[in-house]
Structure formats: C-alpha cells, structure tokens
Coordinates of C-alpha atoms in Angstrom, one line a residue:
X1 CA 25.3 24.6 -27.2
X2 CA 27.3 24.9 -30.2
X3 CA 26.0 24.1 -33.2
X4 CA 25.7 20.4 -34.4
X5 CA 26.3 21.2 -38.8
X6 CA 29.7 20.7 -39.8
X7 CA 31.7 20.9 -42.9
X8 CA 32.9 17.9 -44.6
X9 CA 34.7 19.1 -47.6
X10 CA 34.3 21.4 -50.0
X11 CA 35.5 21.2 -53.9
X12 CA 35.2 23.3 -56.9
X13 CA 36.3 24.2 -60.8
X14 CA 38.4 26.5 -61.8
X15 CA 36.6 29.6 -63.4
X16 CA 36.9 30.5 -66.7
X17 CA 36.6 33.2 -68.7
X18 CA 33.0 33.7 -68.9
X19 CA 32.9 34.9 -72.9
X20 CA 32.8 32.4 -76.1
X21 CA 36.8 32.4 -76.0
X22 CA 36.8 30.9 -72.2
X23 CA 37.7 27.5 -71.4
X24 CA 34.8 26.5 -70.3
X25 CA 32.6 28.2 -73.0
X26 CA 32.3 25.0 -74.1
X27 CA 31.2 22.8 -70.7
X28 CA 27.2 22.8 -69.7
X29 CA 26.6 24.4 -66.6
X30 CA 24.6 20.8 -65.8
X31 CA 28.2 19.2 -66.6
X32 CA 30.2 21.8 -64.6
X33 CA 27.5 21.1 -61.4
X34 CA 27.8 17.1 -62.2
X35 CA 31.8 17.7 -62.2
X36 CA 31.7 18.9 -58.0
X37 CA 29.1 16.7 -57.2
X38 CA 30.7 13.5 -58.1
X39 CA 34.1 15.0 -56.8
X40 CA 32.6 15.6 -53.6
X41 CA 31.1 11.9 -53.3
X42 CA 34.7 10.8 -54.4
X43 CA 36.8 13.0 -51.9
X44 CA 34.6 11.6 -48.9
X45 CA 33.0 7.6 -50.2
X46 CA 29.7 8.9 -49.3
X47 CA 27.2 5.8 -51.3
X48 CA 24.3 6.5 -53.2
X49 CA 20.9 7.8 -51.8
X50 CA 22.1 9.2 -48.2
X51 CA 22.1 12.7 -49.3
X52 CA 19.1 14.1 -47.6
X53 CA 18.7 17.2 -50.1
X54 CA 21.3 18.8 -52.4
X55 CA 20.5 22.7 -52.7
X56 CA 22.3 24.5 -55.6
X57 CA 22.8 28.4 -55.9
X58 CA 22.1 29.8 -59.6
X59 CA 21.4 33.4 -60.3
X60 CA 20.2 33.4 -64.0
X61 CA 17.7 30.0 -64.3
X62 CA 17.2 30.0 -67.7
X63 CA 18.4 27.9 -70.9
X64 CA 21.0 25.7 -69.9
X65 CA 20.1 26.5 -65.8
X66 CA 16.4 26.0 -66.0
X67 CA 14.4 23.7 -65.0
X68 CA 15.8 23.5 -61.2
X69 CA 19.8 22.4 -62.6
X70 CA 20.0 21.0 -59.0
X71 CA 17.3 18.3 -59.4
X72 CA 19.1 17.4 -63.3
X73 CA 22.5 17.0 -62.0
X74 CA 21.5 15.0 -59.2
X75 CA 20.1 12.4 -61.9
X76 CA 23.3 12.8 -64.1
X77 CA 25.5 12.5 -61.2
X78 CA 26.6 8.9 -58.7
X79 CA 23.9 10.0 -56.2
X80 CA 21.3 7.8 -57.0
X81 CA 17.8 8.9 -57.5
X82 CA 16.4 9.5 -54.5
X83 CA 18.2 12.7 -53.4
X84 CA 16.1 15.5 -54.1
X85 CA 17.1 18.6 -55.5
X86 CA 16.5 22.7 -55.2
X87 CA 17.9 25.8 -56.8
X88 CA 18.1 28.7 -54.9
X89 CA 18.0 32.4 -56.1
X90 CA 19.9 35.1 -53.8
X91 CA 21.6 36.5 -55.9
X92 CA 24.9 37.2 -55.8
X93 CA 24.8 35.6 -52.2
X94 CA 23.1 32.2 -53.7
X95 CA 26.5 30.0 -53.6
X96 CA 26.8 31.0 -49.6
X97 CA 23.0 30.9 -49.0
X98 CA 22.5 27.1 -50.0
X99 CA 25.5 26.5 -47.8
X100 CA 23.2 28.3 -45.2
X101 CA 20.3 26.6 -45.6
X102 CA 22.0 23.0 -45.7
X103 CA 23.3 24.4 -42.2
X104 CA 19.7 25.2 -40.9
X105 CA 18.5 22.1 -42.3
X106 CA 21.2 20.0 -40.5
X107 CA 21.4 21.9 -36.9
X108 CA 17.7 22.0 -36.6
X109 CA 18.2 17.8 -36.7
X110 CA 15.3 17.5 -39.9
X111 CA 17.6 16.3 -42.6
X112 CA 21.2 14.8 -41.3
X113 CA 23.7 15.4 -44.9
X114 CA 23.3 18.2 -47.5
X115 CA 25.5 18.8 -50.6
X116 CA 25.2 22.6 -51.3
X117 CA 27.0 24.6 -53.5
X118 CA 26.0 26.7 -56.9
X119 CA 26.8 27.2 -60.2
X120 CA 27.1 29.7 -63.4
X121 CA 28.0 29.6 -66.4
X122 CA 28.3 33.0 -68.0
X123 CA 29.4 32.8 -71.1
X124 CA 26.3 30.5 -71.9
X125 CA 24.0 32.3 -70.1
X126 CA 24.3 35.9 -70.1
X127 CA 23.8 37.8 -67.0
X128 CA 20.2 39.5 -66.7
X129 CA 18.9 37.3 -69.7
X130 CA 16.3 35.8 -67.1
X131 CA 14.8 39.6 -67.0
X132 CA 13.1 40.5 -64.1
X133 CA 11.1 43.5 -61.9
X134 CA 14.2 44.6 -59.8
X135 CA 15.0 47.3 -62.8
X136 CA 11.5 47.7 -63.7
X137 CA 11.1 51.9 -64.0
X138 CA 8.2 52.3 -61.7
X139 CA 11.0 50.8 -59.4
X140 CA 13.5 52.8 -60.4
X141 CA 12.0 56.0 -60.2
X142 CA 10.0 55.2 -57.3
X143 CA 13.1 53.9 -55.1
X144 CA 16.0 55.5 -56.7
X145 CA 17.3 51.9 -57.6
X146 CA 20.2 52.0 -60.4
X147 CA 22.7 49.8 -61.4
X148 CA 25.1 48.4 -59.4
X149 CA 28.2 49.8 -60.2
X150 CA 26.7 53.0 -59.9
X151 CA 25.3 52.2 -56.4
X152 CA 29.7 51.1 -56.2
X153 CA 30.6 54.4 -57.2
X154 CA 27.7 56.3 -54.5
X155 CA 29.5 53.5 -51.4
X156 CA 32.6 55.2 -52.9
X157 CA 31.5 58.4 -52.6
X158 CA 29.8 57.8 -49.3
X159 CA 32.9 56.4 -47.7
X160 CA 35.6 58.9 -49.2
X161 CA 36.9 55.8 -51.3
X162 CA 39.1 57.2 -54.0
X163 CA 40.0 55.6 -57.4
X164 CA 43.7 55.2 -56.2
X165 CA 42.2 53.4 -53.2
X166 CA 40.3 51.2 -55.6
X167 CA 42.9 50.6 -57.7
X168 CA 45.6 50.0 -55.7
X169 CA 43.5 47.4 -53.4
X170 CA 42.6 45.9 -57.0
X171 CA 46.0 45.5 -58.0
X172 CA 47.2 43.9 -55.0
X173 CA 44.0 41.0 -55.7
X174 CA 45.6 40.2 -58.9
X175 CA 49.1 39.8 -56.4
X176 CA 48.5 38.2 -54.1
X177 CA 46.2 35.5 -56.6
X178 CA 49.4 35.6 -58.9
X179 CA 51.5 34.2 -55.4
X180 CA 48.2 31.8 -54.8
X181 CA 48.2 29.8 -58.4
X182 CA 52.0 29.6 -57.9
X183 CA 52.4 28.5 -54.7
X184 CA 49.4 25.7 -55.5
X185 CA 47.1 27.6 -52.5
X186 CA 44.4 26.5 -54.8
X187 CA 44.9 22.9 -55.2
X188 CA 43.4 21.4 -52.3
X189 CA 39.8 21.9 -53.9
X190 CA 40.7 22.7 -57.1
X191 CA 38.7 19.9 -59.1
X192 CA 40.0 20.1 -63.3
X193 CA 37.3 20.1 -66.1
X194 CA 37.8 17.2 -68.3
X195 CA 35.7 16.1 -71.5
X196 CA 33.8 12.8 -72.5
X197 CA 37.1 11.5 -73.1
X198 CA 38.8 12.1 -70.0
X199 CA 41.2 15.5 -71.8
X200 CA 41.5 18.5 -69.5
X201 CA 39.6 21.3 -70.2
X202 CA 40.9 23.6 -68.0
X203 CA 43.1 22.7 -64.4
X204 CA 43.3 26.5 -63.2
X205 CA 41.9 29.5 -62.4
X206 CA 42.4 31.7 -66.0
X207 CA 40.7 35.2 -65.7
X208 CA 43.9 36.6 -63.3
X209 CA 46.2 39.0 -65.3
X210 CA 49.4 39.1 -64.0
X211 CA 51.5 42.0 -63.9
X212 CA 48.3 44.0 -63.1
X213 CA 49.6 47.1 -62.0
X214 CA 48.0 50.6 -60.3
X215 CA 49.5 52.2 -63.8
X216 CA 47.8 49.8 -66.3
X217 CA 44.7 50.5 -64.1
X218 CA 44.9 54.2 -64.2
X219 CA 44.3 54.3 -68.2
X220 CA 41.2 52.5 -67.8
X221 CA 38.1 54.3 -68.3
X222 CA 35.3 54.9 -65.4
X223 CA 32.7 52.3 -66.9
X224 CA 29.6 54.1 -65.2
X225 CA 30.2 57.5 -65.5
X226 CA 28.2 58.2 -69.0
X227 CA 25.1 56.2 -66.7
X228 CA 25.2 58.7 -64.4
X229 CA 25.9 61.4 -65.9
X230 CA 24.9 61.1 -69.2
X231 CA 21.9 58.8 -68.8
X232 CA 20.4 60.9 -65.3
X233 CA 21.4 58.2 -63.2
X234 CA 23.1 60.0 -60.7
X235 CA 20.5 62.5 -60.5
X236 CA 17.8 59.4 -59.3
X237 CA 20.7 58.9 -56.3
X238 CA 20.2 62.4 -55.2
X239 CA 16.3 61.6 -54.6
X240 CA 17.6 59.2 -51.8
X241 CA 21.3 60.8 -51.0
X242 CA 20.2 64.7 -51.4
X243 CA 23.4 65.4 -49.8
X244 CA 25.4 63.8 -52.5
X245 CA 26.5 67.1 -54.8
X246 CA 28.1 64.4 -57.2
X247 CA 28.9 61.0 -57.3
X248 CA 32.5 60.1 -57.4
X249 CA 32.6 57.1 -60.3
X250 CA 35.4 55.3 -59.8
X251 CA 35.0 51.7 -60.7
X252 CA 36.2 50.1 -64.1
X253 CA 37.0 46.6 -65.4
X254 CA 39.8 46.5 -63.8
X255 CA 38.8 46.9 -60.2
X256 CA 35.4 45.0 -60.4
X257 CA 34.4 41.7 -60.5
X258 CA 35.3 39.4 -63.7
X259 CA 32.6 37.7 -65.3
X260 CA 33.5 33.7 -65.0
X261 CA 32.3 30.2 -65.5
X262 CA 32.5 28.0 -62.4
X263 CA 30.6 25.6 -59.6
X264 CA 31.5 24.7 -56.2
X265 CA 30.1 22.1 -53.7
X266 CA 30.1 21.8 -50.0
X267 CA 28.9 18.5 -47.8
X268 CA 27.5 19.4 -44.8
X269 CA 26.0 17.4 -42.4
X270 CA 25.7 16.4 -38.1
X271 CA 28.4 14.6 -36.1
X272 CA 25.8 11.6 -36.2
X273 CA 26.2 11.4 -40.0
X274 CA 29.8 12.1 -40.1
X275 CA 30.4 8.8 -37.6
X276 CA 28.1 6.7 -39.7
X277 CA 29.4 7.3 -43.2
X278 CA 33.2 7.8 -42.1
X279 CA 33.5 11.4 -42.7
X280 CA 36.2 14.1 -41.2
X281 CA 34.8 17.3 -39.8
X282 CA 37.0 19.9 -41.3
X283 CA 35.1 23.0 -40.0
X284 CA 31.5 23.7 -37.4
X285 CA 29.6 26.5 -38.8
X286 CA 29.0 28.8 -35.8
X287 CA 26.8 30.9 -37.1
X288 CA 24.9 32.6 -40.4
X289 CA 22.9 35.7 -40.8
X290 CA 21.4 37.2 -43.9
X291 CA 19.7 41.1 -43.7
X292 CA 17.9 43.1 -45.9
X293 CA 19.9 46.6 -46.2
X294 CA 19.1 50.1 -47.9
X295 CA 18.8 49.1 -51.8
X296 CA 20.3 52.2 -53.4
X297 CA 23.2 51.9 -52.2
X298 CA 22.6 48.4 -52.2
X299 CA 26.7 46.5 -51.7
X300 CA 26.7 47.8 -47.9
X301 CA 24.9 44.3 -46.8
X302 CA 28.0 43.0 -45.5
X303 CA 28.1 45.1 -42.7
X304 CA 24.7 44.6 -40.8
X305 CA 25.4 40.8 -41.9
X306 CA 28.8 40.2 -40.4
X307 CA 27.6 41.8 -37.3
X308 CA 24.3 40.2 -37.1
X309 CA 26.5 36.7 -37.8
X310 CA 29.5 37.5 -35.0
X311 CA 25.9 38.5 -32.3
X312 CA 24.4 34.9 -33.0
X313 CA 27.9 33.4 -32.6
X314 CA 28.5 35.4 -29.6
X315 CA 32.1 36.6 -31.3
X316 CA 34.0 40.0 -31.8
X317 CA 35.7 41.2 -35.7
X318 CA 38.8 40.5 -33.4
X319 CA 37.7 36.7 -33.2
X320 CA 38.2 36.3 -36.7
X321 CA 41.3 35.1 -38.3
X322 CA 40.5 35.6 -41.7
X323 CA 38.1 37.3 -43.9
X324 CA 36.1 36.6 -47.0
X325 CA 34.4 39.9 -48.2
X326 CA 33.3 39.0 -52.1
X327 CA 35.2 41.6 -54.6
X328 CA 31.8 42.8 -56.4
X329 CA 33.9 46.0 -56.6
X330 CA 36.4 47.2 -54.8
X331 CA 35.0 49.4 -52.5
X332 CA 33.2 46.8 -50.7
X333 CA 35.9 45.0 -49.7
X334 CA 37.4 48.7 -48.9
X335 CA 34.2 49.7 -47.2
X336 CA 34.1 46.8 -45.0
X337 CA 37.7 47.2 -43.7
X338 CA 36.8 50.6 -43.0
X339 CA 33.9 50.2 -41.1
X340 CA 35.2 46.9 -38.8
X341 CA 38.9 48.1 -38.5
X342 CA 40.3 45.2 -40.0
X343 CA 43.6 45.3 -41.3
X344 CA 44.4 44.1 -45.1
X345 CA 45.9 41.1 -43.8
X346 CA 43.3 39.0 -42.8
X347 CA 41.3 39.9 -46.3
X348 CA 40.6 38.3 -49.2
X349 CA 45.2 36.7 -48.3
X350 CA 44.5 34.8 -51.6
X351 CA 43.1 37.9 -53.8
X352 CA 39.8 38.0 -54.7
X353 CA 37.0 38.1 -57.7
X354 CA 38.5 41.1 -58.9
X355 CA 41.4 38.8 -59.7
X356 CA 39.8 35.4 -60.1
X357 CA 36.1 36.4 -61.2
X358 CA 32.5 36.1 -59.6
X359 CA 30.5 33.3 -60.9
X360 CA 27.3 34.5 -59.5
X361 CA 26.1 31.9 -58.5
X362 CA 28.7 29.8 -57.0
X363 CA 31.0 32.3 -55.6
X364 CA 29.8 32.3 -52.2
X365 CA 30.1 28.4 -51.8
X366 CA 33.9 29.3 -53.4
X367 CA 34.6 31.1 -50.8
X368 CA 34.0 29.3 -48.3
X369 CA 35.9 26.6 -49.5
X370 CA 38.6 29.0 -50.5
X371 CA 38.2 30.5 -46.7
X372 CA 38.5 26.3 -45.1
X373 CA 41.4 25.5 -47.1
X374 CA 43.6 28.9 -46.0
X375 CA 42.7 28.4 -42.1
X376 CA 43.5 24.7 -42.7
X377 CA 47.2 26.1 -44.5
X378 CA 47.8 28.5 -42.0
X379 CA 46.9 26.8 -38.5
X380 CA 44.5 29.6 -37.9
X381 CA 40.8 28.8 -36.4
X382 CA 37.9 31.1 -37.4
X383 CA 36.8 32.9 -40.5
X384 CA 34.3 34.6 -42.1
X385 CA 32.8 34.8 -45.4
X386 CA 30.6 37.9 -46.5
X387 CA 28.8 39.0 -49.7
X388 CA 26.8 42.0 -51.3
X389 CA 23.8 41.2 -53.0
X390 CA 21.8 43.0 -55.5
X391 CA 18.2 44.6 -54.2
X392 CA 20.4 45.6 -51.0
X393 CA 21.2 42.6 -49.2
X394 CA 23.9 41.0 -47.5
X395 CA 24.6 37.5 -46.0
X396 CA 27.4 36.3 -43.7
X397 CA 28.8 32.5 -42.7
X398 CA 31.1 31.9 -40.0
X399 CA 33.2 28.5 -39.6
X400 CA 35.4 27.3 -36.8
X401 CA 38.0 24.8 -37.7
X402 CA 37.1 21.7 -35.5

C-alpha cells in the first residue's frame, strides 16, 4: 500500500543576503514565517482552524526565533487559533524534517493536514549564538569532532575531491541558478516580501553572483586551513582517520554554502482531506528516512539516508529523475554522485545553496518545493531530496508526482 500523505503545495521567499546589508535584514523571521503561511492558505482556500498541527524547522531558537516561532506565527497568521504549533531542531535537515514528520503524522491517519516548513533569518540571528554542547572540548577531544568545513575538507580528502573539482561543480551552481532566475524556474513558489504598506522588499533570490567563474574561484583563499593547521585541528582528525597523512583543505566562500535569510512552507495532508477542502495532490511522498552517521566526518549522512529512503520505498538511484543533494559544500554534492553513480544532470538542474544560500532552517522544505516545481516543468515523476546535518546525520525525502 502506498502511502496515503500527499503534497498540496509548497511556497517560499526569496533568500536574502543574510548580513545587515541584505534585503531582508530588515523583515522578522516571525514576519518572513507569517509571509508563507498565509501564502500557502491563499494558493489552496484552506479556512481557518482545519490545520491539524503546523511544525516549523529553525536551527538557532533564540531572540527573534524563540519562544517556539511556529506557535507565534500561527497566531499572527489567517489560521485561526486553534492550530497548534512546534519548532523543530535538526539542524541543517530541520526544513525537510518537519516536512517528514507532517508525513508520519498524516500516513499514520492521527492528524489529516499539516503545514510544515522552516525558517531563518541570519542576519538577525547569527549562527551558533544559541551556543550549545556539540563543540563542547570534552567532545571535541574525546570524539575528534571539529568544525564543519574542516570535516568538508577530510570528505574531500577521503573521496580524492580536488579544489578544481570543487570549484568547477561550484561554478556551474552559480550557472545554472543564473539560467533559473532568468528563465522564471523559480516563480511558481516564489512568494515576494512586502512591508506594512504593501512595497516589495525583495521579489528574488539575491545571494547568486553571476559571472562566477572557476578563475575568480581560484584566487580565493582555503577558509579552514589556518583551523587545521594552525589551530591542531587536523591533528584531532587523525585520532579518528590515522590514515589521513594530511587533510586536503579545499573549501572557501566561494564553493560553500551562503549564509541567507528565508522560509518555506509545505501543506501536506491525506486524500480524505484533500477531497473535503478542494485541494490538488501535486506529489505522494513515498518514503523518508533519517540516520545517524559517523560525526567527524559528519556531511556523509546523505548516503546511508538516500539508501535507507529508496529500501522503504522499495526504489533503485536509477528510479529517480531528479536529485536534491543540499550544497553545504561542494564535496557533498560531489561525494554523493560519486558514491550512487549519478550523472550531473539529474543534480541540483537549478544550482544549488552554493549559489542561492542555505537558510538553515528552511532549506530542506526549499528544496523540496524547488525539487516539485522542476518535476512538474519537466514532465518527469520521482525525485529526491537529501541533506547533511551537523553531529553526523543525514535525512532523505522522496516524492512521486501523482
């Protein structure tokens, strides 16, 4: 029996430039969260107080996304007040994992319509400024936990990933998200940011740099390399990797992950629902998987995910039309088609948040709305959408165009 949660629509902002000069520097998070949710209710004429839960991804819950943002934008939003709210914590997979847990919630036939999504703003509220054990020293020593983009530069290392590789794949993201934004791939979803008096903050997506190319990339500077090196970092690796002589650092600004602001939303709910309020399946969600994976090297959680995901939907890679592999850092994109054999066609066709940016915690519920919208343009049934998360996880959502 296939599985009874489908996908209704999915909306989101534009990121922007997650620093003081950003668009969106000056939107609340709560505003940016409100801005999808009410888009969402619009795009399908769902009513007030039929939406079972509404389960928001945020990594950093503090200031402006404390105090469970979920629950406060339900109140500022057209919902009502009866639909509860939660904010979930994966990580970088927290966007993807409320999407997840709405699916659960709906196949398992407890609750019958979820709004998931996430949300970050990053320019308000910094990245790590929540604090936190995961870098604790007794941790770090103990476990040979570092940084991430040193653990990007060891999956590097480990994989034979050069910096041309990296770079190269990088500037092809900033391509083929140039092509995207001009030929409107975007705009299906693409919900603008507007004020208290109706003005447009910001309509598009403005961290891409056009023009990017795998010259200007070549001048940049290895951003981890003085952590490992300097700071010893690389020698905690080698307590875990012994046979790691030296750690290849390859990653810079230019082919990681931009820091953005941004939400997403997704409605997802059973065919039950969908009949009784009037709503148009656009996608079933076969099947979702999230695994704990070694933390050191920590961004290789895509992997064991996918493959866990494709088992449960009882699917091969070759199954899949189209990929989804979040742009953390380049080599876990690169990694992944390495280790599945999947050709650079089916990944990331739109570029990726090397291009666009990561909004930690919405990304995943970007994707996947990003990942609908590009089966939907291209005829094409089946995708997958797959993230690294910090601590060494990885979590994996496949849809089926219905």
């Amino acid at each position: 029996m296939k599985p009874n949660a489908f996908i209704y629509d999915a909306v989101r902002t534009p990121r922007g430039k997650g620093k003081a000069s950003g668009s969106l520097h000056v939107v609340k998070p709560l505003d940016l969260l409100v801005t999808v949710l009410d888009a969402l209710q619009g795009r399908t004429g769902f009513g007030e107080n039929v939406i079972d839960d509404v389960i928001i991804g945020c990594v950093t819950q503090v200031a402006d996304q404390g105090a469970c943002i979920a629950r406060t934008a339900v109140l500022q939003s057209n919902y009502g007040d009866k639909p509860p709210g939660q904010t979930v914590n994966r990580f970088c997979g927290s966007g993807l994992e409320s999407v997840n847990q709405a699916a659960a919630l709906v196949a398992s036939g407890f609750y019958d319509l979820v709004v998931a999504g996430g949300v970050e703003s990053m320019s308000r509220v910094k990245m790590g400024s929540d604090g936190g054990a995961l870098f604790d020293p007794d941790l770090v020593l103990g476990r040979g936990i570092v940084p991430q983009g040193i653990s990007a530069d060891l999956l590097a290392t480990l994989n034979g990933i050069t910096r041309q590789d990296a770079d190269t794949f990088a500037a092809e993201s900033q391509k083929r998200a140039h092509i995207a934004q001009l030929e409107g791939h975007f705009t299906g979803s693409l919900i603008p940011v507007t004020d208290e008096a109706g003005l447009v903050v910001l309509a598009q997506d403005e961290y891409p740099r056009a023009g990017t190319t795998v010259e200007t990339l070549s001048k940049l500077r290895p951003s981890f390399q003085m952590m490992g090196e300097g700071f010893g970092l690389d020698a905690v690796i080698r307590k875990a990797y012994p046979h790691v002589e030296k750690v290849n650092h390859i990653h810079h600004a230019g082919n990681s992950s931009g820091i953005v602001d941004g939400a997403a939303a997704v409605l997802v709910g059973n065919a039950e629902a969908g009949d009784a309020h009037g709503l148009t399946a656009r996608a079933r969600i076969r099947s979702v998987a999230i695994v704990g994976d070694e933390p050191v090297v920590m961004l290789a959680g895509p992997m064991p995910a996918t493959e866990k995901a494709l088992a449960k939907a009882g699917m091969e890679i070759s199954d899949i039309d189209l990929f989804e592999v979040n742009e953390a850092f380049a080599t876990v994109p690169l990694a992944f088609m390495n280790h599945f054999d999947v050709p650079r066609e089916k990944i990331n066709v739109n570029g990726g948040a090397i291009a666009l940016g990561h909004p930690l915690g919405a990304t995943g519920a970007m994707l996947l709305g990003t990942a609908l919208d590009e089966l939907e343009r291209r005829g094409l049934g089946t995708a997958c959408v797959t993230l690294c998360i910090g601590g060494g996880m990885g979590i994996a959502t496949i849809i089926e165009r219905v």
